[in-house]
Coordinates of C-alpha atoms in Angstrom, one line a residue:
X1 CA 0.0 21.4 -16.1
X2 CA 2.0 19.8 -13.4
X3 CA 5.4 18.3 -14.2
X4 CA 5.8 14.5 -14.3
X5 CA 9.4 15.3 -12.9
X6 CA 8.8 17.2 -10.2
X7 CA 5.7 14.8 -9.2
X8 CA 7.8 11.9 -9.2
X9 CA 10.2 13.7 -7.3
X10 CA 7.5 14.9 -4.7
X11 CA 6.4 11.4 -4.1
X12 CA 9.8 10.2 -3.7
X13 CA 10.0 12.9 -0.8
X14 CA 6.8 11.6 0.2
X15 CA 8.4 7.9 0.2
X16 CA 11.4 9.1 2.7
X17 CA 9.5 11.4 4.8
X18 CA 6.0 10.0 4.8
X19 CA 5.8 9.7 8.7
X20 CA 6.8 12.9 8.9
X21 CA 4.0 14.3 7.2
X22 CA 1.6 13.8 9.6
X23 CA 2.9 16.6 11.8
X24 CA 3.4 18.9 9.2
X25 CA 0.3 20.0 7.9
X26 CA 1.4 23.0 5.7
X27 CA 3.6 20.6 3.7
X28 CA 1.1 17.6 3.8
X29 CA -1.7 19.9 2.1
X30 CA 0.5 21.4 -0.4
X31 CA 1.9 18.1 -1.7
X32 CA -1.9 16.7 -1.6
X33 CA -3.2 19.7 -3.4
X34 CA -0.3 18.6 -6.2
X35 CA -1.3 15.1 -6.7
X36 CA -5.0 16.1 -7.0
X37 CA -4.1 18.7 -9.7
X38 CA -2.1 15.9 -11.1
X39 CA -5.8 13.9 -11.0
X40 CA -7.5 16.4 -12.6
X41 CA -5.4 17.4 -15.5
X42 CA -5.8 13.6 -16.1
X43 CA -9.7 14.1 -15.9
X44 CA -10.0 16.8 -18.3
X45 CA -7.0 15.0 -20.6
X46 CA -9.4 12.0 -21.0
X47 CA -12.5 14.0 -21.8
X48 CA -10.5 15.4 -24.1
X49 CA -9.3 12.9 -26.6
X50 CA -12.1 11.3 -25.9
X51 CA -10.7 7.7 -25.2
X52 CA -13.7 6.8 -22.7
X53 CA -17.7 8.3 -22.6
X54 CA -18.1 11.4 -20.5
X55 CA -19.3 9.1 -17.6
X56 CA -16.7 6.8 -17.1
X57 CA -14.3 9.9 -17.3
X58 CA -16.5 11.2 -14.1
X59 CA -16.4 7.8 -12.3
X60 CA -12.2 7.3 -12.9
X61 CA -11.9 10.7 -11.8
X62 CA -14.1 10.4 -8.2
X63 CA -11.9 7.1 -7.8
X64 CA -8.7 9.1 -8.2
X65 CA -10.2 11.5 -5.2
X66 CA -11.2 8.8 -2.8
X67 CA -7.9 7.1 -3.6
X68 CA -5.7 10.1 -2.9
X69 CA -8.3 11.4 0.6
X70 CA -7.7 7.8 1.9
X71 CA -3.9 8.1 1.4
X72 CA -4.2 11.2 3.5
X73 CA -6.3 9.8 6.2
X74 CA -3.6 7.1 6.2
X75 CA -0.6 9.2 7.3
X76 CA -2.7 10.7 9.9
X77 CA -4.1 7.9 11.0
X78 CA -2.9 7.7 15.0
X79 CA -1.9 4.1 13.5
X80 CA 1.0 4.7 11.1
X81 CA 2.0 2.3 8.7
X82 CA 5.8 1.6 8.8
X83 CA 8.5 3.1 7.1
X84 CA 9.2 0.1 4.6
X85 CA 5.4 0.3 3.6
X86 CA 5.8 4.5 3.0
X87 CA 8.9 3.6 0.5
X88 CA 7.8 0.7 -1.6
X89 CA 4.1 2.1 -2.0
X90 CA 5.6 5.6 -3.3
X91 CA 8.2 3.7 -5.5
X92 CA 6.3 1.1 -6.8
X93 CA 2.6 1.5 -6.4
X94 CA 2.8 5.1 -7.6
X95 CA 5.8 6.2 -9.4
X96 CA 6.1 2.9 -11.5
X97 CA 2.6 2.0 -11.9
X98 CA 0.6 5.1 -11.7
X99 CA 2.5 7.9 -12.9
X100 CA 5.2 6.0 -15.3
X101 CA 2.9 3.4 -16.4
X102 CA 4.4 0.3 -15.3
X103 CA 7.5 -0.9 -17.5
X104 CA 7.2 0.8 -20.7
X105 CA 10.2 -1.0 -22.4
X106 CA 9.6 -4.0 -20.9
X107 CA 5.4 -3.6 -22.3
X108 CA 6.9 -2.9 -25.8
X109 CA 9.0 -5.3 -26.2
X110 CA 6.5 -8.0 -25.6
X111 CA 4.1 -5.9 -28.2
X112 CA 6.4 -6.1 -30.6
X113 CA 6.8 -10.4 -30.1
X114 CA 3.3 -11.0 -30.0
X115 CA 1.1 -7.8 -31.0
X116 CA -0.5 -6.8 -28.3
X117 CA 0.5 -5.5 -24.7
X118 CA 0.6 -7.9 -21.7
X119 CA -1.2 -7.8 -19.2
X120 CA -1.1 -5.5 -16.3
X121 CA -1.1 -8.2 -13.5
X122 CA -1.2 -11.8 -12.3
X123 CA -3.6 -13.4 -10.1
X124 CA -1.9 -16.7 -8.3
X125 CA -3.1 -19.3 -6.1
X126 CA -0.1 -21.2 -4.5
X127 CA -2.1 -23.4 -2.2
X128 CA -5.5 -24.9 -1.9
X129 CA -4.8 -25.3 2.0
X130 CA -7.0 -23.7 4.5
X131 CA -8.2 -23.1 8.1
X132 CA -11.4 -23.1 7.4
X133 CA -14.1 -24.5 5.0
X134 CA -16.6 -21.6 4.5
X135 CA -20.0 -22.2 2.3
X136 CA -19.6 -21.5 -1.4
X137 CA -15.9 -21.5 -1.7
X138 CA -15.3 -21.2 -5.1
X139 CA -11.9 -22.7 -4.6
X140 CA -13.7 -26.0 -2.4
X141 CA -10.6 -25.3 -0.3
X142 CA -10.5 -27.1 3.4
X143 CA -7.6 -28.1 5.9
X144 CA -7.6 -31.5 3.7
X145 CA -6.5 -29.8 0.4
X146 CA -2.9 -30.5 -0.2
X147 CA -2.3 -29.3 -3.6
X148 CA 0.3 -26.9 -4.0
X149 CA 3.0 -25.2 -6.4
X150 CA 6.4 -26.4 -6.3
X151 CA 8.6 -23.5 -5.0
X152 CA 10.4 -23.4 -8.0
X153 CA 7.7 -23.6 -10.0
X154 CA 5.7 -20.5 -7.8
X155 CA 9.3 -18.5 -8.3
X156 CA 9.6 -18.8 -11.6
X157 CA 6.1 -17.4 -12.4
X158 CA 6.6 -14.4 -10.6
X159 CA 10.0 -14.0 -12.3
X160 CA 8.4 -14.1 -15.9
X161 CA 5.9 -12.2 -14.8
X162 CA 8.4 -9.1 -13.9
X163 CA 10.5 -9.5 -17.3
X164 CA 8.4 -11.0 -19.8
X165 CA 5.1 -9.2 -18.8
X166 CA 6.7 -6.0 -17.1
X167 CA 4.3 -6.8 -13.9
X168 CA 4.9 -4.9 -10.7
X169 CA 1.7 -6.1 -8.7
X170 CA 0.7 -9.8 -8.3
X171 CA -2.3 -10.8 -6.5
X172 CA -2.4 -14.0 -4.0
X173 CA -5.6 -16.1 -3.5
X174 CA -6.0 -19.8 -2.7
X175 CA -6.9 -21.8 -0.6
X176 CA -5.4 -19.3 2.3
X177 CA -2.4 -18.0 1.3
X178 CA -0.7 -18.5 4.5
X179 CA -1.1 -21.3 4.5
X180 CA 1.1 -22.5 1.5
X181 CA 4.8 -24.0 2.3
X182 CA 6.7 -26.1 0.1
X183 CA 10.9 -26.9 0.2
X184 CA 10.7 -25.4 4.0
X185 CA 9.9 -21.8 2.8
X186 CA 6.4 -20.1 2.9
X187 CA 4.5 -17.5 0.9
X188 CA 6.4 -14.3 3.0
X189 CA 9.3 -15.9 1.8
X190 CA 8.5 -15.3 -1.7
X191 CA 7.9 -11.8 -0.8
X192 CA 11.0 -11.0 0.6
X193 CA 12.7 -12.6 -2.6
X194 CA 10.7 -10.3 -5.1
X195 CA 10.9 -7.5 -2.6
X196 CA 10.5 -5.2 -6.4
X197 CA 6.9 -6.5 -6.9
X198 CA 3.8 -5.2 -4.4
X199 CA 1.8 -8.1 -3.4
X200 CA -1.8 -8.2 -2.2
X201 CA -3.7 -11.3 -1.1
X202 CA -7.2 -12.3 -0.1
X203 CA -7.2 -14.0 3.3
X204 CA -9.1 -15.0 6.6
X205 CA -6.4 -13.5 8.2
X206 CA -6.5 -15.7 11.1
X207 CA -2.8 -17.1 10.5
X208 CA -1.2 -13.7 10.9
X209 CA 0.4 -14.4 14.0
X210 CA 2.4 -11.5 15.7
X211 CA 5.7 -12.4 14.2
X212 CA 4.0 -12.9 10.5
X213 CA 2.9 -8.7 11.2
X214 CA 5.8 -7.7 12.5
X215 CA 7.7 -9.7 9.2
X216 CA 5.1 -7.7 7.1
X217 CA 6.0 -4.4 9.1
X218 CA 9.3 -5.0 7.7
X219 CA 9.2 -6.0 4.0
X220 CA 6.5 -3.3 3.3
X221 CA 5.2 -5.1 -0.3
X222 CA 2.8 -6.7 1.4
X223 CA -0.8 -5.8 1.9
X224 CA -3.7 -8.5 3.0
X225 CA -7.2 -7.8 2.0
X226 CA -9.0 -9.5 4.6
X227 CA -12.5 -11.6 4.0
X228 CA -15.6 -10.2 5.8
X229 CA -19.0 -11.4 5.1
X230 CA -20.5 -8.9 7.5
X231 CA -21.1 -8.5 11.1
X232 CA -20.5 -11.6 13.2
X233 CA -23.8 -13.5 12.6
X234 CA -23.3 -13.0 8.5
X235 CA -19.4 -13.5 8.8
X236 CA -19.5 -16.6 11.4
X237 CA -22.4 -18.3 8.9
X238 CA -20.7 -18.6 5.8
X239 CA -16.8 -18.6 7.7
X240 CA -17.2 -20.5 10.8
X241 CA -18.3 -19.9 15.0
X242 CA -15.5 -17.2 16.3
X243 CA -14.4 -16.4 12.7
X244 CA -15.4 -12.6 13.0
X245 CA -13.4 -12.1 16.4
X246 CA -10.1 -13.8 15.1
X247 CA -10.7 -11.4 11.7
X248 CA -11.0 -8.3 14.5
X249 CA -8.3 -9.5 16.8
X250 CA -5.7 -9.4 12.9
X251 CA -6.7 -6.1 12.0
X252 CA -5.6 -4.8 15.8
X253 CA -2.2 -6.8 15.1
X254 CA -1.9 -4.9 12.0
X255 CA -2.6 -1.7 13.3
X256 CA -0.5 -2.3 16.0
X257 CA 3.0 -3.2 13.5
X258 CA 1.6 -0.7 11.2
X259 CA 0.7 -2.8 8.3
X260 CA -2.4 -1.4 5.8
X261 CA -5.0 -3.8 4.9
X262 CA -7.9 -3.4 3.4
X263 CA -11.0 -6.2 2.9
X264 CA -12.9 -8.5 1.0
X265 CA -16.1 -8.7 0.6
X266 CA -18.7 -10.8 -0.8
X267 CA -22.4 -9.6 -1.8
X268 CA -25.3 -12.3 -1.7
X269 CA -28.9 -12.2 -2.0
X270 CA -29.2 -12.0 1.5
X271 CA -25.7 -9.4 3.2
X272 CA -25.8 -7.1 0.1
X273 CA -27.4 -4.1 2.1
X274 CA -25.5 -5.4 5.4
X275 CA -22.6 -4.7 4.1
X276 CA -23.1 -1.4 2.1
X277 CA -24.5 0.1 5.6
X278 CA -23.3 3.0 6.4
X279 CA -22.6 1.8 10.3
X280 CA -20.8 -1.5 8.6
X281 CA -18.8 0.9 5.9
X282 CA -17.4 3.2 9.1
X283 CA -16.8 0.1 11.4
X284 CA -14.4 -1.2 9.3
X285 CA -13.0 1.9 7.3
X286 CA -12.7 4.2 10.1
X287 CA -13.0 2.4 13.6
X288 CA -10.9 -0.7 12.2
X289 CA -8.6 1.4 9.9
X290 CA -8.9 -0.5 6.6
X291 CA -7.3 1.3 3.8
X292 CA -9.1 -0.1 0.5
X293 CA -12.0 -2.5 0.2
X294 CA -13.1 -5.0 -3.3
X295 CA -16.6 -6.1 -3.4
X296 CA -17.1 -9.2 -4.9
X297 CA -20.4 -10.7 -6.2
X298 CA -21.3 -14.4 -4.8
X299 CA -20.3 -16.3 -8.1
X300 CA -22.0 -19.7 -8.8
X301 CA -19.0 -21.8 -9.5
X302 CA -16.8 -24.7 -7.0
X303 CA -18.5 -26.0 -3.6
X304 CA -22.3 -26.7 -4.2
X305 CA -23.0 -23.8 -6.4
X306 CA -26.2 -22.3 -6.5
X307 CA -27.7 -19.2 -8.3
X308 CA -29.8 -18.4 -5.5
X309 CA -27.1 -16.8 -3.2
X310 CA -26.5 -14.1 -6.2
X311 CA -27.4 -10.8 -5.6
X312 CA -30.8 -10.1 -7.9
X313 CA -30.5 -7.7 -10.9
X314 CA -32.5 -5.1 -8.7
X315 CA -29.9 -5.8 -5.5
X316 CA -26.7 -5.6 -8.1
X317 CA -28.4 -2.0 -9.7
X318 CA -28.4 -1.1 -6.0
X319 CA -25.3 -1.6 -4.9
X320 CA -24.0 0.0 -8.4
X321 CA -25.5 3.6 -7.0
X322 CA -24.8 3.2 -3.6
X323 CA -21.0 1.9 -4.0
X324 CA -20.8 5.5 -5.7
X325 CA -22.5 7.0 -3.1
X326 CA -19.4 5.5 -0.7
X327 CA -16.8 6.8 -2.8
X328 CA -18.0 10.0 -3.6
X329 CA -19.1 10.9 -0.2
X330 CA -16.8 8.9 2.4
X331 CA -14.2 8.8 -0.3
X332 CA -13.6 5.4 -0.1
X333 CA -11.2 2.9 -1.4
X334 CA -14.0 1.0 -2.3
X335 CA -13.6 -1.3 -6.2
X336 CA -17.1 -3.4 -7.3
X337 CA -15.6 -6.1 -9.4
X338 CA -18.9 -5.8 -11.6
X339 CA -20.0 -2.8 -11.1
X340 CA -17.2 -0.8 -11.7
X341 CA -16.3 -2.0 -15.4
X342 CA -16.1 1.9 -16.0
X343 CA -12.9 2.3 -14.2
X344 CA -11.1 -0.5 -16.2
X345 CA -12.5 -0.7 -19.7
X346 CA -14.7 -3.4 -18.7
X347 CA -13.9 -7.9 -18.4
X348 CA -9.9 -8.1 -17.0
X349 CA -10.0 -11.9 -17.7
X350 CA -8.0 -13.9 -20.2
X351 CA -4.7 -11.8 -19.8
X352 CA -6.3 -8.7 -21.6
X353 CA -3.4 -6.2 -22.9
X354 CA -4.8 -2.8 -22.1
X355 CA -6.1 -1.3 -18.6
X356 CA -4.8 -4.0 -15.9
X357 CA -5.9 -7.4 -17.8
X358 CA -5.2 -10.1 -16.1
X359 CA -4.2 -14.4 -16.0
X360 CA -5.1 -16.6 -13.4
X361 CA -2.8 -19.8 -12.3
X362 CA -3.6 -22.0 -9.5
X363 CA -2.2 -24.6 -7.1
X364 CA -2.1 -27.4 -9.3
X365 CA -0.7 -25.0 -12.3
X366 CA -3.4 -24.3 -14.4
X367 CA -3.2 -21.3 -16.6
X368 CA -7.3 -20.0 -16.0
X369 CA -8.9 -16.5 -17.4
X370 CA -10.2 -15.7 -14.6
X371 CA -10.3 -16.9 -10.6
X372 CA -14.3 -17.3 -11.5
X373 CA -14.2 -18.7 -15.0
X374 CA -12.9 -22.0 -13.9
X375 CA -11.4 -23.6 -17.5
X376 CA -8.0 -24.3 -18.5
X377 CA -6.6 -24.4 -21.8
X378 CA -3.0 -25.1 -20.4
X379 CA -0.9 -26.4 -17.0
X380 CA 2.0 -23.9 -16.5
X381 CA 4.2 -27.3 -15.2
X382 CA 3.5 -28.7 -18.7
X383 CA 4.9 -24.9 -20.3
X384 CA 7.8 -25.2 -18.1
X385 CA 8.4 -28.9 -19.0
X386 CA 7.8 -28.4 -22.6
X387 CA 11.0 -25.4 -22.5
X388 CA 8.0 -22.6 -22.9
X389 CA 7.2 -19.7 -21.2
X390 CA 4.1 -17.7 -19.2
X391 CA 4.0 -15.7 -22.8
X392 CA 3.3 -19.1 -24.6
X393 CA 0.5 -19.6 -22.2
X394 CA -0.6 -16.3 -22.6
X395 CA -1.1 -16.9 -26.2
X396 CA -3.2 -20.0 -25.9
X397 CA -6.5 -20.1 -28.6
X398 CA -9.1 -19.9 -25.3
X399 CA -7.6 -16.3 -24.3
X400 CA -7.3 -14.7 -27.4
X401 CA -10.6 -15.3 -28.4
X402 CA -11.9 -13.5 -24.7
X403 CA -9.7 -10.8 -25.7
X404 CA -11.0 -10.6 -29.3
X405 CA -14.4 -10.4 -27.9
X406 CA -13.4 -8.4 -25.0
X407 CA -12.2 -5.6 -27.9
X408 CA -15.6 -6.0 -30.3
X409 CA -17.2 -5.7 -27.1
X410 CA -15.7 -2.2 -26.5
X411 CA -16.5 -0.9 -30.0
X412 CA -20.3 -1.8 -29.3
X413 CA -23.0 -1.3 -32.0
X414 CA -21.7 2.4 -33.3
X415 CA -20.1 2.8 -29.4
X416 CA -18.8 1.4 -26.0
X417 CA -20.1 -1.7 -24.7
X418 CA -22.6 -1.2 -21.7
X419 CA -19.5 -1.6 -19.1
X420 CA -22.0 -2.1 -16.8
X421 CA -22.7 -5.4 -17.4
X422 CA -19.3 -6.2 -18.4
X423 CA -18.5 -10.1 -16.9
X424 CA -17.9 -12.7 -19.5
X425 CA -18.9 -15.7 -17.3
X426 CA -21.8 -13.6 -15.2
X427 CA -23.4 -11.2 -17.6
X428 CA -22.8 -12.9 -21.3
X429 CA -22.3 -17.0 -20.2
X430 CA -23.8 -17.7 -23.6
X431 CA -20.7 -16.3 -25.3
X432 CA -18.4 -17.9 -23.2
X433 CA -19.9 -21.0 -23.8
X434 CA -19.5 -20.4 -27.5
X435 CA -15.6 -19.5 -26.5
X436 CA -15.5 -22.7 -24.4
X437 CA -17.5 -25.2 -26.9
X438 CA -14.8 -24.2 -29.7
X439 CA -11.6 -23.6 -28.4
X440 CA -12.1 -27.0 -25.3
X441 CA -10.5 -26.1 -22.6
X442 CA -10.7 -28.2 -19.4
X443 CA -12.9 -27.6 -16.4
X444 CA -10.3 -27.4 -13.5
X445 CA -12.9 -29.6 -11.4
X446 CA -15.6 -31.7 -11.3
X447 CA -17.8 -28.8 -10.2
X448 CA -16.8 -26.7 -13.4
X449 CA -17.1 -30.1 -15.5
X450 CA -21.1 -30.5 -13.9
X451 CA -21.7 -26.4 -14.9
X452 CA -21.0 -27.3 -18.2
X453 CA -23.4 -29.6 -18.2
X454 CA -26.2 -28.4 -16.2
X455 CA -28.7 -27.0 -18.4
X456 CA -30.9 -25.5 -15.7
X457 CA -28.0 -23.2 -14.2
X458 CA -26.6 -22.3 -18.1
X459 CA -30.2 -21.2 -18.7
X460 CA -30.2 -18.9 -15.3
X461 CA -27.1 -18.0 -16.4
X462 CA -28.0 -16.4 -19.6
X463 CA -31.2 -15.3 -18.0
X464 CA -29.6 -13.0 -15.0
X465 CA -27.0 -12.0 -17.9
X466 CA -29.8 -10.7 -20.2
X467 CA -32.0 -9.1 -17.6
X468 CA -29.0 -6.9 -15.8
X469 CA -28.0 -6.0 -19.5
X470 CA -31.8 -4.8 -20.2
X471 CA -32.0 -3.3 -16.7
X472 CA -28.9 -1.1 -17.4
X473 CA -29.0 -0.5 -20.8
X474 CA -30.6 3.2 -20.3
X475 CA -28.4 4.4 -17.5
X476 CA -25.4 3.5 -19.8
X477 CA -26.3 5.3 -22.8
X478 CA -27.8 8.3 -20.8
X479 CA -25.9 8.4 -17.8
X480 CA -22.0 7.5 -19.3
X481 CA -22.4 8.0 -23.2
X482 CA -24.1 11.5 -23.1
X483 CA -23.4 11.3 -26.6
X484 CA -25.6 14.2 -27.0
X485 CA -23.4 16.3 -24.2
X486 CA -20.1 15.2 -25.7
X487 CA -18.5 17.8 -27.3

């Protein structure tokens, strides 16, 4: 078994000395060769005591591998990321989070208040600003979108959100997060204030000037997942004429001021198999450097929603195999929001308390499930106003009855819930219709107030919901359950 100690103190060594590494082979491979024993003893501990089904043990364990090969490949990339990224990565990012578990006492304490752990992160959106005005935005954001959080307001969130949750890693979206400034400051500001929190945001990356990489050079808690829709003709479609050169033209910046990034992108009915190319895959993993990449599916929610850019059930079953195919074979950073409901106990929405659960809060304050499940039971200014906290919002009605289905879920009829068809708004809208009709939260826009009343999509809703569930249904009970195999 390998010592929790002497890890922790390896990666501390790693968090000075990281840079170093690269020219020191013998060291490098003996301290990689610890941290994947570390990753196995976890493997064989989960199929052990028999927490998760045989194949989601298999799936969090070939994760682990391309997680740890791609930190390798990063400190010998002939890019290094700077020194400031090296030390709050090792402290944060892996000490706190991965090996200690985030903040224990900090976790209990709010268990002990309100019964259940909080959840593992926060997902914000300070601004609805941005540069561009790309097709589908679930956001609707455009350069004519004002809305914004106060500063104050922004600050505080992330300050409950360290004590009263225990959260180390917040996630920006918007609008385009670079775009938010309020009281003279802007988002990198924020940063640099909660310099103990690791942040990632999703961005067009076209407003990260030199100076903006050479600030994030220097923080180092920092990393922008940049939005791709494919090569240019896909990307400058949906994004805009020149968009996929300005997105090329950041990633050389960030290279340059050594900066990691990874990307964002989003599968439709018609880039799916672009983007899970192999020539696209090494383009922008191994010619362009990015370090970790999220796959989103084309949800049918803000500006002129359609169901006919999702990805059909055959398309989604697809990418399921072939995103494993990625990982296991490239080893790639490479996270399917809805395809990869084996790696985190399934639907992360409505602040769930165990395995990285999560609340959404946007420009205008309101406290959301999820950045694609558009309703809001609560406005975080009105918590504030009222002298209540991000804990009383957490215990809104609307939330705990996601997570109370969200656990049922789990316990399936006699076992786990198919996790492959895990989405609360994509793959059972009929139940969180049910959730919606009796609990009456508020659409946060007109588009999410027409959804609600738009019979046709609620019926292809439940439809696509159904058909993936019926589709999948055998691969999860022979494929992950192996109940017969399980010991």
């Amino acid at each position: 078994m390998i010592n929790t100690t002497l890890l922790k103190m390896g990666v501390d060594y790693l968090g000075d000395h990281g840079q170093s590494l690269a020219s020191r082979p013998g060291i490098r491979r003996f301290a990689f060769k610890q941290v994947k024993k570390f990753a196995e003893n976890g493997y064989h501990k989960n199929l052990d005591n028999h927490r998760f089904s045989i194949g989601e043990c298999e799936d969090r364990y070939a994760m682990s591998q391309a997680i740890i090969d791609t930190a390798e490949r990063i400190l010998t990339s002939p890019y290094p990321i700077s020194p400031a990224y090296i030390r709050k990565l090792a402290d944060i990012m892996v000490n706190t989070i991965v090996i200690e578990g985030g903040e224990i006492s900090t976790q209990q304490a709010f268990k002990s208040l309100h019964g259940r752990r909080p959840p593992g992160f926060l997902v914000v959106s300070p601004t609805k600003a941005c540069n561009l005005k790309c097709k589908g935005c679930y956001a609707s954001s455009s350069e004519a979108s004002s809305e914004r959080l106060d500063w104050d307001v922004f600050d505080r969130i992330l300050t409950e959100a360290r004590h009263i949750f225990g959260i180390r890693f917040i996630v920006i979206s918007g609008g385009e997060p670079f775009a938010y400034k309020d009281h003279g400051k802007d988002l990198l500001d924020m940063v640099e204030k909660h310099d103990d929190i690791f942040f990632m945001a999703y961005t067009n990356s076209l407003l990260i000037n030199d100076e903006k990489a050479q600030r994030l050079a220097k923080l180092g808690n920092f990393s922008p997942a940049i939005s791709v829709e494919g090569w240019r003709e896909k990307t400058d479609d949906r994004r805009g004429e020149g968009v996929f050169d300005g997105i090329m033209q950041s990633m050389a910046r960030l290279r340059k001021y050594g900066v990691p990034f990874g990307i964002s992108l989003t599968a439709t009915k018609y880039n799916a198999e672009e983007l899970f190319s192999d020539e696209f895959m090494d383009y922008l993993f191994f010619e362009q450097g990015a370090a970790y990449g999220w796959v989103f599916h084309y949800m049918p929610i803000g500006r002129s929603y359609t169901l006919d850019l999702m990805p059909t059930i055959q398309q989604r079953q697809w990418m399921w195999g072939r995103s494993w195919d990625l990982i296991k074979d490239k080893k790639l950073f490479l996270a399917d929001f809805w395809n990869h409901g084996t790696l985190v106990d399934g639907c992360l929405a409505g602040g769930r308390s165990n395995g990285g659960g999560y609340l959404y809060i946007n420009w205008d304050g309101k406290v959301m499930p999820c950045v694609f499940v558009p309703y809001s039971p609560v406005n975080i200014n009105t918590i504030y106003t009222q002298g209540k906290t991000l804990a009383d919002a957490w215990e809104e009605s609307f939330f705990e009855r996601i997570r109370e289905w969200q656990a049922d879920y789990l316990k399936g009829n006699g076992h786990r819930g198919n996790l492959l068809s895990p989405c609360i708004i994509r793959d059972h809208h009929d139940v969180l219709r049910q959730i919606i009709t009796e609990t009456e939260p508020d659409p946060e826009n007109e588009p999410a107030h027409d959804a609600l009343l738009d019979q046709e999509y609620a019926a292809g809703m439940i439809e696509y919901g159904k058909a993936y569930h019926n589709l999948t249904d055998s691969t999860w009970v022979d494929h992950y359950l192996r109940e017969k195999d399980a010991p």
